[in-house]
Amino acid sequence: AISKLLGQDINLAREPAVVNLFMSGLPLLNDQEEAKEVYPRMAQLLRQGGDSMKRHHPHALFVCARVFMTEDVKEEMKRGLAPVAKTLASQIGKAGVQAVMAKLTEAERATLARVIG
């Protein structure tokens, strides 16, 4: 629902409370219909680069890693998130990536490492 609101009024992306609420609901792994809306919206918010999203970059990379390993998420969606993950990794730096990796399973770490190079 929050993703749809952001789609109707992108100015809401400047509101930290809205962005925090949106990001706190991720990763969304079991609802394919909602995932079609949510992950492109997350990518859009990240591209816009607002201050409200910067603090969520590590969590967004974590979300990408979880999505890459989730069977219920379509391959097209995963391919679309790969460049997002690469950009996030470069933005948060080595220490940030290591902090995210520490929260992942071994398989998720291996997949994320492969995706971000």
CSV table of C-alpha atoms in Angstrom, one decimal:
chain,number,residue,atom,x,y,z
A,1,ALA,CA,0.0,0.0,0.0
A,2,ILE,CA,2.8,2.4,0.8
A,3,SER,CA,4.5,1.6,-2.5
A,4,LYS,CA,1.3,2.6,-4.3
A,5,LEU,CA,1.1,5.8,-2.4
A,6,LEU,CA,4.6,6.6,-3.3
A,7,GLY,CA,3.7,5.9,-7.0
A,8,GLN,CA,0.9,8.4,-6.8
A,9,ASP,CA,2.9,11.1,-5.0
A,10,ILE,CA,6.6,10.8,-5.3
A,11,ASN,CA,7.0,13.8,-3.1
A,12,LEU,CA,6.3,11.4,-0.2
A,13,ALA,CA,9.7,10.0,-0.9
A,14,ARG,CA,11.1,13.1,0.8
A,15,GLU,CA,9.3,12.2,4.0
A,16,PRO,CA,11.6,10.1,6.3
A,17,ALA,CA,8.6,8.6,8.1
A,18,VAL,CA,7.1,7.3,4.9
A,19,VAL,CA,10.4,6.0,3.6
A,20,ASN,CA,11.2,4.3,7.0
A,21,LEU,CA,7.8,2.6,6.9
A,22,PHE,CA,8.2,1.4,3.3
A,23,MET,CA,11.7,0.1,3.9
A,24,SER,CA,10.8,-1.6,7.2
A,25,GLY,CA,8.4,-3.9,5.3
A,26,LEU,CA,11.2,-5.3,3.2
A,27,PRO,CA,12.2,-7.8,2.1
A,28,LEU,CA,8.8,-9.0,0.8
A,29,LEU,CA,9.4,-12.6,-0.2
A,30,ASN,CA,6.1,-14.4,-0.5
A,31,ASP,CA,3.8,-12.0,-2.4
A,32,GLN,CA,4.7,-12.0,-6.0
A,33,GLU,CA,2.0,-9.5,-7.0
A,34,GLU,CA,3.1,-7.0,-4.4
A,35,ALA,CA,6.8,-7.7,-5.2
A,36,LYS,CA,6.1,-6.5,-8.8
A,37,GLU,CA,5.3,-3.1,-7.3
A,38,VAL,CA,7.6,-2.9,-4.3
A,39,TYR,CA,11.1,-3.7,-5.7
A,40,PRO,CA,10.9,-1.4,-8.7
A,41,ARG,CA,9.7,1.3,-6.3
A,42,MET,CA,12.7,0.7,-4.0
A,43,ALA,CA,15.0,0.9,-7.0
A,44,GLN,CA,13.2,4.2,-8.1
A,45,LEU,CA,13.7,5.7,-4.6
A,46,LEU,CA,17.3,4.7,-4.6
A,47,ARG,CA,17.9,6.2,-8.0
A,48,GLN,CA,16.4,9.5,-6.9
A,49,GLY,CA,19.0,9.5,-4.2
A,50,GLY,CA,17.1,11.5,-1.6
A,51,ASP,CA,18.5,11.9,1.9
A,52,SER,CA,15.6,9.9,3.3
A,53,MET,CA,16.9,6.8,1.4
A,54,LYS,CA,20.6,7.1,2.1
A,55,ARG,CA,20.4,5.7,5.6
A,56,HIS,CA,18.6,2.6,4.1
A,57,HIS,CA,21.3,1.7,1.6
A,58,PRO,CA,22.7,-1.1,3.7
A,59,HIS,CA,19.2,-2.5,4.3
A,60,ALA,CA,18.4,-2.2,0.6
A,61,LEU,CA,21.5,-4.3,-0.2
A,62,PHE,CA,20.4,-6.9,2.4
A,63,VAL,CA,16.9,-6.9,0.7
A,64,CYS,CA,18.5,-7.5,-2.7
A,65,ALA,CA,20.6,-10.4,-1.3
A,66,ARG,CA,17.5,-12.0,0.2
A,67,VAL,CA,15.5,-11.5,-3.0
A,68,PHE,CA,18.3,-13.2,-5.1
A,69,MET,CA,17.9,-16.3,-3.1
A,70,THR,CA,14.1,-16.5,-2.9
A,71,GLU,CA,12.5,-19.0,-5.3
A,72,ASP,CA,9.1,-17.2,-5.3
A,73,VAL,CA,10.6,-14.1,-6.8
A,74,LYS,CA,10.8,-14.2,-10.6
A,75,GLU,CA,14.1,-14.1,-12.4
A,76,GLU,CA,13.2,-11.0,-14.2
A,77,MET,CA,12.9,-9.2,-10.9
A,78,LYS,CA,16.2,-10.5,-9.7
A,79,ARG,CA,18.0,-9.4,-12.9
A,80,GLY,CA,16.5,-6.0,-12.5
A,81,LEU,CA,17.9,-5.7,-8.9
A,82,ALA,CA,21.4,-6.8,-9.9
A,83,PRO,CA,22.5,-3.3,-11.0
A,84,VAL,CA,20.8,-1.8,-8.0
A,85,ALA,CA,22.9,-4.1,-5.7
A,86,LYS,CA,26.1,-3.2,-7.5
A,87,THR,CA,25.4,0.5,-7.1
A,88,LEU,CA,24.5,0.1,-3.4
A,89,ALA,CA,27.7,-1.9,-2.8
A,90,SER,CA,29.8,0.9,-4.3
A,91,GLN,CA,28.0,3.5,-2.3
A,92,ILE,CA,28.3,1.9,1.1
A,93,GLY,CA,31.8,0.7,0.6
A,94,LYS,CA,33.7,-2.3,1.7
A,95,ALA,CA,32.9,-1.9,5.4
A,96,GLY,CA,29.2,-1.5,4.7
A,97,VAL,CA,29.1,-4.5,2.4
A,98,GLN,CA,30.9,-6.6,5.1
A,99,ALA,CA,28.3,-5.5,7.7
A,100,VAL,CA,25.5,-6.6,5.3
A,101,MET,CA,27.3,-9.9,4.6
A,102,ALA,CA,27.4,-10.6,8.3
A,103,LYS,CA,23.6,-10.7,8.4
A,104,LEU,CA,23.3,-13.2,5.5
A,105,THR,CA,23.4,-17.0,5.3
A,106,GLU,CA,26.4,-18.5,3.6
A,107,ALA,CA,24.4,-19.1,0.4
A,108,GLU,CA,23.1,-15.5,0.4
A,109,ARG,CA,26.7,-14.2,0.9
A,110,ALA,CA,28.0,-16.3,-2.0
A,111,THR,CA,25.2,-15.1,-4.3
A,112,LEU,CA,25.5,-11.5,-3.4
A,113,ALA,CA,29.3,-11.6,-3.8
A,114,ARG,CA,28.8,-13.1,-7.3
A,115,VAL,CA,26.2,-10.4,-8.2
A,116,ILE,CA,28.2,-7.4,-7.0
A,117,GLY,CA,31.5,-8.7,-8.3
